[in-house]
Backbone as a ProteinNet text record, in pm:
[ID]
protein_1_A
[PRIMARY]
XXXXXXXXXXXXXXXXXXXXXXXXXXXXXXXXXXXXXXXXXXXXXXXXXXXXX
[TERTIARY]
2447.2	2440.9	2341.8	2252.9	2140.7	2197	2264.7	2335.1	2445.9	2527.6	2628.6	2551.2	2435	2365.9	2309.9	2270.2	2205.7	2329.3	2448.8	2537.4	2599.4	2580.3	2606.3	2504.8	2386.3	2259.7	2249.3	2276	2231.9	2310.2	2438.3	2511.3	2489.1	2474.8	2413.8	2273.5	2193.6	2050.7	2073.8	2143.5	2157.4	2224.9	2329.8	2403.4	2288.9	2206	2100.6	2007	1955.1	1877.2	1923.2	2045.2	2103.4	2129.5	2176.8	2196.7	2058.4	1945.8	1820.1	1774.8	1798.5	1766.4	1854.2	1986.7	2077.4	2024.6	1973.7	1940.6	1808.4	1708	1579.6	1620.8	1725.9	1757.7	1812.3	1900.5	1967.9	1843.2	1749.7	1660.3	1574.4	1525.7	1446.7	1512.9	1649.6	1724.9	1742.2	1771.5	1764.2	1629.5	1534.1	1382.8	1360.3	1393	1393.1	1451	1582.7	1660.8	1596.8	1552	1491	1358.8	1283.3	1167.4	1195.1	1312.2	1355.2	1394.4	1465.5	1509.3	1383.2	1283.7	1180	1093.3	1083.8	1021.9	1093	1237.7	1308.4	1294	1275.8	1267.8	1127.5	1016.2	879.7	888.3	951.5	953.3	1024.2	1150.7	1212.4	1103.1	1037.2	956.5	853	778.9	692.1	727.8	873.1	919.3	939.5	980.9	1002.9	859.9	764.5	625.1	589	607.4	573.2	650.2	783.6	853.8	813.3	780.1	727.4	601	507.2	397.3	440.1
4088.9	4074.9	3956.2	3946.6	3841.1	3712.2	3717.2	3593.5	3539.9	3623.2	3589.4	3514.7	3579.1	3504.6	3371.7	3381.5	3243.8	3138.8	3164.1	3095.1	3054	3112.7	3093.8	3009.3	3021.7	2943.3	2819.5	2801.8	2676.7	2547.9	2559.9	2440.5	2407.2	2519.7	2486.6	2421.1	2464.4	2382.2	2266.1	2228.6	2088.4	2002.5	2067.2	1987.5	1941.3	2030	1988.6	1906.5	1926.6	1835.5	1686.2	1670.3	1531	1478.9	1559.4	1510.7	1465.9	1538.8	1486.7	1358.8	1347.6	1232.8	1106.2	1132.4	1030.3	973.7	1070.2	1030.5	958.5	985.3	919.6	767.7	763.3	632.1	538.9	596.3	520.8	459.1	564.7	533.3	417.8	424.2	322.4	176.5	203.4	64.3	-10.6	77.2	27.2	-28.8	46.7	-16.9	-143.4	-151.4	-282.8	-385.6	-362.6	-459.2	-529.6	-407.1	-453	-526.5	-502.8	-569.8	-728.6	-729	-876.4	-949.3	-886.3	-976	-1017.6	-921.9	-971.2	-1072.5	-1069.8	-1171.2	-1300.6	-1299.1	-1419.6	-1482.6	-1404.9	-1464	-1530.3	-1453.5	-1526.4	-1656.5	-1643.1	-1788	-1876.3	-1843.5	-1949.6	-1993.7	-1919.6	-1947.4	-2045.6	-2013.9	-2102.4	-2237.2	-2235.4	-2364.4	-2449.8	-2395.2	-2468.9	-2520.9	-2442.4	-2496.8	-2606.6	-2594.1	-2693.2	-2835.8	-2823.7	-2934.2	-2999.8	-2923.6	-2967.8	-3063.6	-3029.9	-3094.8	-3208
-2442	-2322.8	-2287.8	-2350.8	-2347.8	-2371	-2506.6	-2554.2	-2434.1	-2390	-2285.7	-2175.4	-2120.6	-2012.1	-2051.9	-2180.6	-2218.4	-2226.9	-2277.4	-2289.7	-2140.2	-2043.7	-1908.8	-1843	-1859.9	-1819.1	-1878.3	-2011.6	-2066.8	-2029.6	-2021.9	-1958.9	-1804.3	-1727.5	-1601.3	-1593.9	-1676.7	-1680.3	-1716.8	-1832.1	-1885.3	-1779.9	-1696.4	-1595.3	-1492.5	-1440.8	-1336.4	-1396.3	-1516.9	-1583.6	-1583.1	-1619.6	-1628.3	-1497.1	-1386.8	-1269.7	-1227.3	-1234.6	-1182.6	-1262.8	-1385.1	-1477.3	-1402.4	-1397.7	-1341.7	-1199.2	-1108.6	-974.8	-986.6	-1089.3	-1096.2	-1147.7	-1250.3	-1303.2	-1185.1	-1092.2	-984.4	-910.3	-868.4	-777.1	-829.8	-956.2	-1024.4	-1030.2	-1047.7	-1046.2	-918.8	-822.1	-684.1	-633.3	-675.6	-636.8	-710.9	-837.5	-916.9	-841.4	-813.2	-738.1	-606.4	-544.3	-407.8	-420.3	-531	-566.2	-603.4	-689.1	-739.1	-619.4	-512.9	-401.3	-320.7	-304.1	-217.9	-299.3	-442.7	-515.9	-506.9	-505.5	-494.7	-361.1	-254.9	-127.4	-107.8	-170.3	-168.6	-240.3	-360.4	-430.7	-351.1	-286.1	-204.8	-100.5	-41.9	67.3	24.4	-109.5	-166	-203.6	-232.1	-287.7	-161.2	-53.1	75.3	117.2	118.9	158	69.4	-74	-154.8	-118.5	-91.1	-52.8	82.2	176	296.6	271.6	190.4	138.8	60.8
[MASK]
+++++++++++++++++++++++++++++++++++++++++++++++++++++

């Protein structure tokens, strides 16, 4: 009986674990992209300021 319960619980646990891992990866990727966009915007502003001078 214990073996049967473990067989039922293990795939569910792995599925939840991978789902959480996947969500964290997506969050980090989107955060990295947003940071890159902000940095590019700042670099463009700095370049424009340097051109004006």
